[in-house]
């Protein structure tokens, strides 16, 4: 059910992605997901749904310690401004700490990333975040960060799915004890279409499982955390049940061969959020 991060924090292997779920919808979707058994909710300041998630968590009546909440800093900003935005996230989520806080996108300026990371280390040292990490960082972004980091990121949340297996980056991260969170595991729906569909469906038949379950199992068995998004009750259940499916090493390799370096999200080296923004734009 969990994998351990390098600092010993236990993080659930399956979480709920909430990108494009509104505040209003988050209240019911996250509430239902927690009822099904999801313990990990992935959000971001940028998703503008932390308030709805906070409400859902409160209404679930689950002890805070039984849940794992990830959020992400909206953009690179000065220390005091970042602090204000962070505490607003806590207020919206109705919590006193976050389990995992991430830099959402790398800056193109390594000094900006290093400065932002200093704030993240402050959050960790003051126990406002139980773990800290990055998202969309490439190998070179990580190497630049290591130059000044006192604490290495505990995770890197990256686009990763059968069409983009990220094998070299994941190998580099494993060497530095940085865990991978796979985002966009269903390629925003493309894995349900050829050429991915054919291979995944065939493997699914052998395990009486669906395409989505095979992809989640593929990720988990390679040591990744998976955060599929769904707003549909049946699919939430289906995705969550993938935790009990085991596919063979040959099947994992067969899926890895679908890799075409295909991104469905932005290339981190060309992301438009890499500048240091002093105002909320
Ligand atoms: N760090 C970053 O920069 C970053 C970027 C993108 C995403 N993320 C995170 O990763 C999460 C997941 O990525 P994603 O939302 O882009 O896409 P995804 O999880 O790859 O795919 C979601 C799509 O698949 C559908 N779906 C879900 N379960 C299904 C099932 N069992 N059968 C058929 N269709 C199914 C969903 O529709 P329904 O809702 O109708 O079921 C939705 O259209 C996000 O929500 C977010 O938390 C992070």
mmCIF file of C-alpha atoms and ligand atoms in Angstrom:
data_model
loop_
_atom_site.group_PDB
_atom_site.id
_atom_site.type_symbol
_atom_site.label_atom_id
_atom_site.label_comp_id
_atom_site.label_asym_id
_atom_site.label_seq_id
_atom_site.Cartn_x
_atom_site.Cartn_y
_atom_site.Cartn_z
ATOM 1 C CA UNK A 1 0.000 0.000 0.000
ATOM 2 C CA UNK A 2 2.922 2.381 0.724
ATOM 3 C CA UNK A 3 6.445 3.054 -0.474
ATOM 4 C CA UNK A 4 8.879 4.768 1.847
ATOM 5 C CA UNK A 5 10.561 8.052 0.866
ATOM 6 C CA UNK A 6 14.265 8.570 1.640
ATOM 7 C CA UNK A 7 13.371 10.288 4.942
ATOM 8 C CA UNK A 8 11.218 7.327 6.087
ATOM 9 C CA UNK A 9 7.867 8.983 5.361
ATOM 10 C CA UNK A 10 5.330 6.456 4.054
ATOM 11 C CA UNK A 11 3.463 7.543 0.954
ATOM 12 C CA UNK A 12 0.472 5.654 -0.532
ATOM 13 C CA UNK A 13 1.282 4.015 -3.874
ATOM 14 C CA UNK A 14 -2.018 5.135 -5.446
ATOM 15 C CA UNK A 15 -3.343 8.660 -5.173
ATOM 16 C CA UNK A 16 -6.099 10.702 -6.756
ATOM 17 C CA UNK A 17 -5.085 13.289 -9.360
ATOM 18 C CA UNK A 18 -7.300 16.374 -9.267
ATOM 19 C CA UNK A 19 -6.160 18.516 -12.199
ATOM 20 C CA UNK A 20 -9.243 20.081 -13.891
ATOM 21 C CA UNK A 21 -11.544 19.146 -11.000
ATOM 22 C CA UNK A 22 -13.233 22.340 -9.800
ATOM 23 C CA UNK A 23 -13.604 23.376 -6.167
ATOM 24 C CA UNK A 24 -17.271 22.480 -6.310
ATOM 25 C CA UNK A 25 -16.716 19.034 -7.868
ATOM 26 C CA UNK A 26 -13.737 18.321 -5.597
ATOM 27 C CA UNK A 27 -16.079 18.364 -2.590
ATOM 28 C CA UNK A 28 -17.937 15.297 -3.846
ATOM 29 C CA UNK A 29 -15.229 13.541 -5.919
ATOM 30 C CA UNK A 30 -12.605 13.647 -3.165
ATOM 31 C CA UNK A 31 -15.182 12.721 -0.520
ATOM 32 C CA UNK A 32 -16.197 9.636 -2.563
ATOM 33 C CA UNK A 33 -12.568 8.751 -3.279
ATOM 34 C CA UNK A 34 -11.718 8.793 0.424
ATOM 35 C CA UNK A 35 -14.741 6.548 1.075
ATOM 36 C CA UNK A 36 -13.426 4.089 -1.547
ATOM 37 C CA UNK A 37 -10.067 3.984 0.215
ATOM 38 C CA UNK A 38 -7.846 6.607 -1.434
ATOM 39 C CA UNK A 39 -5.492 8.048 1.180
ATOM 40 C CA UNK A 40 -3.462 10.272 -1.112
ATOM 41 C CA UNK A 41 -4.849 13.378 -2.843
ATOM 42 C CA UNK A 42 -2.694 15.279 -5.354
ATOM 43 C CA UNK A 43 -3.499 18.949 -5.859
ATOM 44 C CA UNK A 44 -1.689 22.213 -6.628
ATOM 45 C CA UNK A 45 -2.118 25.915 -5.935
ATOM 46 C CA UNK A 46 -2.511 26.223 -9.700
ATOM 47 C CA UNK A 47 -5.509 23.818 -9.802
ATOM 48 C CA UNK A 48 -7.587 26.212 -7.721
ATOM 49 C CA UNK A 49 -9.421 23.371 -5.938
ATOM 50 C CA UNK A 50 -7.680 23.244 -2.556
ATOM 51 C CA UNK A 51 -10.755 24.724 -0.840
ATOM 52 C CA UNK A 52 -13.051 21.995 -2.186
ATOM 53 C CA UNK A 53 -10.528 19.332 -1.196
ATOM 54 C CA UNK A 54 -10.294 20.830 2.302
ATOM 55 C CA UNK A 55 -14.083 20.600 2.620
ATOM 56 C CA UNK A 56 -14.105 16.989 1.386
ATOM 57 C CA UNK A 57 -11.424 16.015 3.881
ATOM 58 C CA UNK A 58 -13.296 17.673 6.727
ATOM 59 C CA UNK A 59 -16.563 15.965 5.705
ATOM 60 C CA UNK A 60 -14.839 12.567 5.462
ATOM 61 C CA UNK A 61 -14.201 12.657 9.237
ATOM 62 C CA UNK A 62 -10.972 10.727 8.643
ATOM 63 C CA UNK A 63 -8.121 11.460 11.050
ATOM 64 C CA UNK A 64 -5.680 13.840 9.354
ATOM 65 C CA UNK A 65 -2.819 11.409 9.996
ATOM 66 C CA UNK A 66 -4.529 8.744 7.856
ATOM 67 C CA UNK A 67 -4.421 10.982 4.767
ATOM 68 C CA UNK A 68 -1.551 12.091 2.561
ATOM 69 C CA UNK A 69 -1.944 15.466 0.845
ATOM 70 C CA UNK A 70 0.359 16.712 -1.889
ATOM 71 C CA UNK A 71 0.272 20.269 -3.187
ATOM 72 C CA UNK A 72 2.541 22.339 -5.415
ATOM 73 C CA UNK A 73 3.808 25.901 -5.393
ATOM 74 C CA UNK A 74 2.170 27.900 -8.172
ATOM 75 C CA UNK A 75 5.244 29.734 -9.427
ATOM 76 C CA UNK A 76 8.679 30.903 -8.317
ATOM 77 C CA UNK A 77 8.347 33.841 -5.943
ATOM 78 C CA UNK A 78 10.267 35.622 -3.192
ATOM 79 C CA UNK A 79 10.496 33.904 0.208
ATOM 80 C CA UNK A 80 7.874 35.985 2.042
ATOM 81 C CA UNK A 81 5.403 35.793 -0.831
ATOM 82 C CA UNK A 82 5.935 32.025 -1.088
ATOM 83 C CA UNK A 83 5.268 31.720 2.650
ATOM 84 C CA UNK A 84 2.006 33.635 2.302
ATOM 85 C CA UNK A 85 0.864 31.423 -0.595
ATOM 86 C CA UNK A 86 1.840 28.280 1.315
ATOM 87 C CA UNK A 87 -0.091 29.242 4.452
ATOM 88 C CA UNK A 88 -3.086 30.076 2.297
ATOM 89 C CA UNK A 89 -2.913 26.531 0.893
ATOM 90 C CA UNK A 90 -2.919 25.156 4.450
ATOM 91 C CA UNK A 91 -5.928 27.318 5.274
ATOM 92 C CA UNK A 92 -7.806 26.158 2.172
ATOM 93 C CA UNK A 93 -6.969 22.528 2.848
ATOM 94 C CA UNK A 94 -7.934 22.990 6.513
ATOM 95 C CA UNK A 95 -4.717 21.434 7.752
ATOM 96 C CA UNK A 96 -1.717 22.452 9.831
ATOM 97 C CA UNK A 97 0.842 20.721 7.633
ATOM 98 C CA UNK A 98 1.201 19.291 4.177
ATOM 99 C CA UNK A 99 2.539 15.777 3.587
ATOM 100 C CA UNK A 100 4.372 16.648 0.397
ATOM 101 C CA UNK A 101 5.013 20.040 -1.203
ATOM 102 C CA UNK A 102 6.485 20.361 -4.690
ATOM 103 C CA UNK A 103 8.015 23.010 -6.950
ATOM 104 C CA UNK A 104 5.488 22.680 -9.787
ATOM 105 C CA UNK A 105 7.751 23.595 -12.728
ATOM 106 C CA UNK A 106 11.481 24.328 -12.934
ATOM 107 C CA UNK A 107 12.729 27.808 -13.659
ATOM 108 C CA UNK A 108 15.099 28.194 -16.607
ATOM 109 C CA UNK A 109 17.427 30.013 -14.216
ATOM 110 C CA UNK A 110 19.197 27.606 -11.863
ATOM 111 C CA UNK A 111 19.622 30.313 -9.216
ATOM 112 C CA UNK A 112 15.843 30.788 -9.088
ATOM 113 C CA UNK A 113 15.326 27.051 -8.545
ATOM 114 C CA UNK A 114 18.016 27.069 -5.857
ATOM 115 C CA UNK A 115 16.374 30.055 -4.126
ATOM 116 C CA UNK A 116 12.932 28.463 -4.245
ATOM 117 C CA UNK A 117 14.413 25.261 -2.845
ATOM 118 C CA UNK A 118 15.795 27.240 0.122
ATOM 119 C CA UNK A 119 12.169 28.082 0.979
ATOM 120 C CA UNK A 120 11.201 24.425 0.645
ATOM 121 C CA UNK A 121 13.993 23.415 3.043
ATOM 122 C CA UNK A 122 12.690 26.030 5.478
ATOM 123 C CA UNK A 123 9.215 24.440 5.274
ATOM 124 C CA UNK A 124 10.700 21.008 5.923
ATOM 125 C CA UNK A 125 12.900 22.165 8.794
ATOM 126 C CA UNK A 126 9.915 23.871 10.425
ATOM 127 C CA UNK A 127 7.792 20.717 9.941
ATOM 128 C CA UNK A 128 5.173 22.447 7.801
ATOM 129 C CA UNK A 129 5.924 19.847 5.109
ATOM 130 C CA UNK A 130 6.699 16.223 5.979
ATOM 131 C CA UNK A 131 8.434 15.771 2.638
ATOM 132 C CA UNK A 132 9.520 18.153 -0.126
ATOM 133 C CA UNK A 133 10.127 17.611 -3.781
ATOM 134 C CA UNK A 134 10.038 18.911 -7.297
ATOM 135 C CA UNK A 135 7.982 18.316 -10.400
ATOM 136 C CA UNK A 136 8.923 18.377 -14.068
ATOM 137 C CA UNK A 137 12.637 18.518 -13.218
ATOM 138 C CA UNK A 138 14.994 16.997 -15.757
ATOM 139 C CA UNK A 139 18.395 15.490 -14.891
ATOM 140 C CA UNK A 140 20.154 18.822 -15.428
ATOM 141 C CA UNK A 141 17.631 20.723 -13.278
ATOM 142 C CA UNK A 142 18.281 18.211 -10.497
ATOM 143 C CA UNK A 143 22.066 18.407 -10.857
ATOM 144 C CA UNK A 144 21.918 22.210 -10.608
ATOM 145 C CA UNK A 145 19.751 21.939 -7.511
ATOM 146 C CA UNK A 146 22.189 19.520 -5.839
ATOM 147 C CA UNK A 147 24.896 22.247 -5.973
ATOM 148 C CA UNK A 148 23.281 24.119 -3.071
ATOM 149 C CA UNK A 149 20.642 21.777 -1.640
ATOM 150 C CA UNK A 150 21.024 20.723 1.989
ATOM 151 C CA UNK A 151 18.217 18.204 1.466
ATOM 152 C CA UNK A 152 17.777 16.309 -1.787
ATOM 153 C CA UNK A 153 14.213 16.300 -3.147
ATOM 154 C CA UNK A 154 12.327 13.303 -1.788
ATOM 155 C CA UNK A 155 10.370 12.947 -5.033
ATOM 156 C CA UNK A 156 10.139 14.248 -8.581
ATOM 157 C CA UNK A 157 6.637 14.213 -10.090
ATOM 158 C CA UNK A 158 7.030 13.763 -13.843
ATOM 159 C CA UNK A 159 4.976 12.917 -16.887
ATOM 160 C CA UNK A 160 5.398 9.151 -17.163
ATOM 161 C CA UNK A 161 3.266 6.532 -18.910
ATOM 162 C CA UNK A 162 3.651 3.754 -21.505
ATOM 163 C CA UNK A 163 4.232 6.348 -24.250
ATOM 164 C CA UNK A 164 6.948 8.140 -22.218
ATOM 165 C CA UNK A 165 8.656 5.728 -19.853
ATOM 166 C CA UNK A 166 11.369 8.168 -18.664
ATOM 167 C CA UNK A 167 13.759 5.252 -18.082
ATOM 168 C CA UNK A 168 17.050 7.275 -18.027
ATOM 169 C CA UNK A 169 15.645 9.972 -15.717
ATOM 170 C CA UNK A 170 14.139 7.383 -13.376
ATOM 171 C CA UNK A 171 17.462 5.537 -13.235
ATOM 172 C CA UNK A 172 19.288 8.773 -12.345
ATOM 173 C CA UNK A 173 16.691 9.575 -9.689
ATOM 174 C CA UNK A 174 16.928 6.087 -8.174
ATOM 175 C CA UNK A 175 20.708 6.576 -7.847
ATOM 176 C CA UNK A 176 19.938 9.667 -5.732
ATOM 177 C CA UNK A 177 17.124 8.061 -3.750
ATOM 178 C CA UNK A 178 14.522 10.333 -5.331
ATOM 179 C CA UNK A 179 11.188 8.577 -5.847
ATOM 180 C CA UNK A 180 9.101 8.991 -9.017
ATOM 181 C CA UNK A 181 5.476 10.078 -9.051
ATOM 182 C CA UNK A 182 3.992 9.373 -12.480
ATOM 183 C CA UNK A 183 1.565 12.004 -13.652
ATOM 184 C CA UNK A 184 -0.759 11.735 -16.644
ATOM 185 C CA UNK A 185 -0.588 7.908 -16.391
ATOM 186 C CA UNK A 186 -3.395 7.516 -18.951
ATOM 187 C CA UNK A 187 -1.885 10.058 -21.348
ATOM 188 C CA UNK A 188 -5.060 12.108 -20.828
ATOM 189 C CA UNK A 189 -7.017 9.271 -22.447
ATOM 190 C CA UNK A 190 -4.621 8.264 -25.266
ATOM 191 C CA UNK A 191 -3.714 4.900 -23.725
ATOM 192 C CA UNK A 192 -7.265 3.755 -24.449
ATOM 193 C CA UNK A 193 -6.537 4.185 -28.175
ATOM 194 C CA UNK A 194 -4.160 2.354 -30.559
ATOM 195 C CA UNK A 195 -1.271 1.627 -30.503
ATOM 196 C CA UNK A 196 -1.279 1.465 -26.677
ATOM 197 C CA UNK A 197 -4.759 -0.073 -26.402
ATOM 198 C CA UNK A 198 -3.915 -3.242 -28.333
ATOM 199 C CA UNK A 199 -0.998 -4.329 -26.148
ATOM 200 C CA UNK A 200 -2.575 -3.220 -22.868
ATOM 201 C CA UNK A 201 -5.914 -4.851 -23.607
ATOM 202 C CA UNK A 202 -4.221 -8.141 -24.436
ATOM 203 C CA UNK A 203 -2.281 -8.113 -21.151
ATOM 204 C CA UNK A 204 -5.458 -7.055 -19.332
ATOM 205 C CA UNK A 205 -7.354 -10.099 -20.609
ATOM 206 C CA UNK A 206 -4.774 -12.409 -19.008
ATOM 207 C CA UNK A 207 -5.367 -10.753 -15.632
ATOM 208 C CA UNK A 208 -9.104 -10.075 -15.980
ATOM 209 C CA UNK A 209 -8.182 -6.423 -15.661
ATOM 210 C CA UNK A 210 -8.834 -3.214 -17.547
ATOM 211 C CA UNK A 211 -6.332 -1.073 -19.451
ATOM 212 C CA UNK A 212 -6.243 1.508 -16.665
ATOM 213 C CA UNK A 213 -5.548 -1.159 -14.048
ATOM 214 C CA UNK A 214 -2.702 -2.641 -16.103
ATOM 215 C CA UNK A 215 -1.062 0.785 -16.462
ATOM 216 C CA UNK A 216 -1.352 1.487 -12.737
ATOM 217 C CA UNK A 217 0.097 -1.958 -11.925
ATOM 218 C CA UNK A 218 2.904 -1.356 -14.464
ATOM 219 C CA UNK A 219 3.885 1.848 -12.661
ATOM 220 C CA UNK A 220 3.598 0.577 -9.111
ATOM 221 C CA UNK A 221 5.612 -2.573 -9.813
ATOM 222 C CA UNK A 222 8.451 -0.384 -11.074
ATOM 223 C CA UNK A 223 8.452 1.517 -7.781
ATOM 224 C CA UNK A 224 6.458 4.525 -8.934
ATOM 225 C CA UNK A 225 3.590 6.322 -7.233
ATOM 226 C CA UNK A 226 0.539 6.590 -9.508
ATOM 227 C CA UNK A 227 -1.978 9.455 -9.362
ATOM 228 C CA UNK A 228 -4.668 8.823 -12.001
ATOM 229 C CA UNK A 229 -7.469 11.364 -12.201
ATOM 230 C CA UNK A 230 -11.122 10.421 -12.450
ATOM 231 C CA UNK A 231 -14.344 12.196 -11.539
ATOM 232 C CA UNK A 232 -16.375 9.060 -12.141
ATOM 233 C CA UNK A 233 -17.287 6.833 -9.206
ATOM 234 C CA UNK A 234 -16.969 3.548 -11.106
ATOM 235 C CA UNK A 235 -13.600 4.507 -12.541
ATOM 236 C CA UNK A 236 -12.351 5.700 -9.165
ATOM 237 C CA UNK A 237 -13.092 2.224 -7.820
ATOM 238 C CA UNK A 238 -11.638 0.491 -10.863
ATOM 239 C CA UNK A 239 -8.390 2.466 -10.623
ATOM 240 C CA UNK A 240 -8.077 1.911 -6.892
ATOM 241 C CA UNK A 241 -8.459 -1.876 -7.272
ATOM 242 C CA UNK A 242 -5.311 -1.952 -9.439
ATOM 243 C CA UNK A 243 -3.259 -2.128 -6.242
ATOM 244 C CA UNK A 244 -4.003 -5.851 -6.015
ATOM 245 C CA UNK A 245 -2.963 -6.735 -9.592
ATOM 246 C CA UNK A 246 0.453 -8.216 -10.371
ATOM 247 C CA UNK A 247 1.742 -8.443 -13.929
ATOM 248 C CA UNK A 248 4.850 -10.338 -14.987
ATOM 249 C CA UNK A 249 8.322 -8.885 -15.632
ATOM 250 C CA UNK A 250 7.883 -9.835 -19.325
ATOM 251 C CA UNK A 251 4.624 -7.890 -19.447
ATOM 252 C CA UNK A 252 6.284 -4.849 -17.860
ATOM 253 C CA UNK A 253 8.965 -4.996 -20.567
ATOM 254 C CA UNK A 254 6.344 -5.424 -23.278
ATOM 255 C CA UNK A 255 4.634 -2.230 -22.064
ATOM 256 C CA UNK A 256 7.991 -0.422 -21.847
ATOM 257 C CA UNK A 257 8.465 -1.151 -25.542
ATOM 258 C CA UNK A 258 5.502 1.122 -26.292
ATOM 259 C CA UNK A 259 7.709 4.075 -25.338
ATOM 260 C CA UNK A 260 7.854 6.643 -28.142
ATOM 261 C CA UNK A 261 9.031 9.610 -26.074
ATOM 262 C CA UNK A 262 5.497 10.931 -26.497
ATOM 263 C CA UNK A 263 4.538 13.863 -24.276
ATOM 264 C CA UNK A 264 0.932 14.889 -23.718
ATOM 265 C CA UNK A 265 2.038 17.721 -21.419
ATOM 266 C CA UNK A 266 4.561 20.550 -21.710
ATOM 267 C CA UNK A 267 8.264 19.912 -22.228
ATOM 268 C CA UNK A 268 9.930 21.088 -18.962
ATOM 269 C CA UNK A 269 12.815 22.742 -20.860
ATOM 270 C CA UNK A 270 10.333 24.940 -22.706
ATOM 271 C CA UNK A 271 7.757 25.498 -19.995
ATOM 272 C CA UNK A 272 6.244 28.981 -19.799
ATOM 273 C CA UNK A 273 6.205 29.016 -15.983
ATOM 274 C CA UNK A 274 9.985 29.042 -15.616
ATOM 275 C CA UNK A 275 10.405 32.739 -14.994
ATOM 276 C CA UNK A 276 10.577 34.313 -11.560
ATOM 277 C CA UNK A 277 7.200 35.955 -11.038
ATOM 278 C CA UNK A 278 6.758 38.523 -8.341
ATOM 279 C CA UNK A 279 3.053 38.961 -9.010
ATOM 280 C CA UNK A 280 0.229 36.520 -9.527
ATOM 281 C CA UNK A 281 -0.223 36.316 -13.290
HETATM 282 N N1 LIG B 1 2.984 18.045 -11.903
HETATM 283 C C1 LIG B 1 2.405 18.388 -13.021
HETATM 284 O O1 LIG B 1 2.856 19.282 -13.745
HETATM 285 C C2 LIG B 1 1.178 17.644 -13.446
HETATM 286 C C3 LIG B 1 0.708 17.773 -14.761
HETATM 287 C C4 LIG B 1 -0.447 17.076 -15.128
HETATM 288 C C5 LIG B 1 -1.077 16.251 -14.204
HETATM 289 N N2 LIG B 1 -0.609 16.168 -12.924
HETATM 290 C C6 LIG B 1 -1.311 15.333 -11.913
HETATM 291 O O2 LIG B 1 -1.501 14.031 -12.433
HETATM 292 C C7 LIG B 1 -2.891 13.691 -12.370
HETATM 293 C C8 LIG B 1 -3.265 12.704 -13.457
HETATM 294 O O3 LIG B 1 -3.021 13.213 -14.734
HETATM 295 P P1 LIG B 1 -4.180 13.728 -15.722
HETATM 296 O O4 LIG B 1 -5.322 14.243 -14.903
HETATM 297 O O5 LIG B 1 -3.581 14.650 -16.652
HETATM 298 O O6 LIG B 1 -4.611 12.532 -16.606
HETATM 299 P P2 LIG B 1 -4.741 10.939 -16.524
HETATM 300 O O7 LIG B 1 -4.884 10.489 -15.129
HETATM 301 O O8 LIG B 1 -3.653 10.406 -17.364
HETATM 302 O O9 LIG B 1 -6.102 10.706 -17.299
HETATM 303 C C9 LIG B 1 -7.310 11.234 -16.865
HETATM 304 C C10 LIG B 1 -8.336 10.917 -17.934
HETATM 305 O O10 LIG B 1 -8.582 9.507 -17.975
HETATM 306 C C11 LIG B 1 -9.967 9.256 -17.705
HETATM 307 N N3 LIG B 1 -10.042 8.045 -16.885
HETATM 308 C C12 LIG B 1 -9.689 7.897 -15.589
HETATM 309 N N4 LIG B 1 -9.842 6.631 -15.194
HETATM 310 C C13 LIG B 1 -10.307 5.945 -16.255
HETATM 311 C C14 LIG B 1 -10.675 4.593 -16.454
HETATM 312 N N5 LIG B 1 -10.562 3.690 -15.476
HETATM 313 N N6 LIG B 1 -11.126 4.233 -17.694
HETATM 314 C C15 LIG B 1 -11.236 5.139 -18.700
HETATM 315 N N7 LIG B 1 -10.906 6.441 -18.563
HETATM 316 C C16 LIG B 1 -10.444 6.845 -17.344
HETATM 317 C C17 LIG B 1 -10.489 10.481 -16.983
HETATM 318 O O11 LIG B 1 -11.856 10.705 -17.244
HETATM 319 P P3 LIG B 1 -12.972 10.694 -16.051
HETATM 320 O O12 LIG B 1 -12.575 11.750 -15.065
HETATM 321 O O13 LIG B 1 -14.225 11.017 -16.772
HETATM 322 O O14 LIG B 1 -12.974 9.311 -15.475
HETATM 323 C C18 LIG B 1 -9.655 11.592 -17.642
HETATM 324 O O15 LIG B 1 -10.226 11.980 -18.867
HETATM 325 C C19 LIG B 1 -3.566 15.077 -12.471
HETATM 326 O O16 LIG B 1 -4.925 15.040 -12.125
HETATM 327 C C20 LIG B 1 -2.694 15.868 -11.555
HETATM 328 O O17 LIG B 1 -3.014 15.632 -10.204
HETATM 329 C C21 LIG B 1 0.516 16.840 -12.544
#
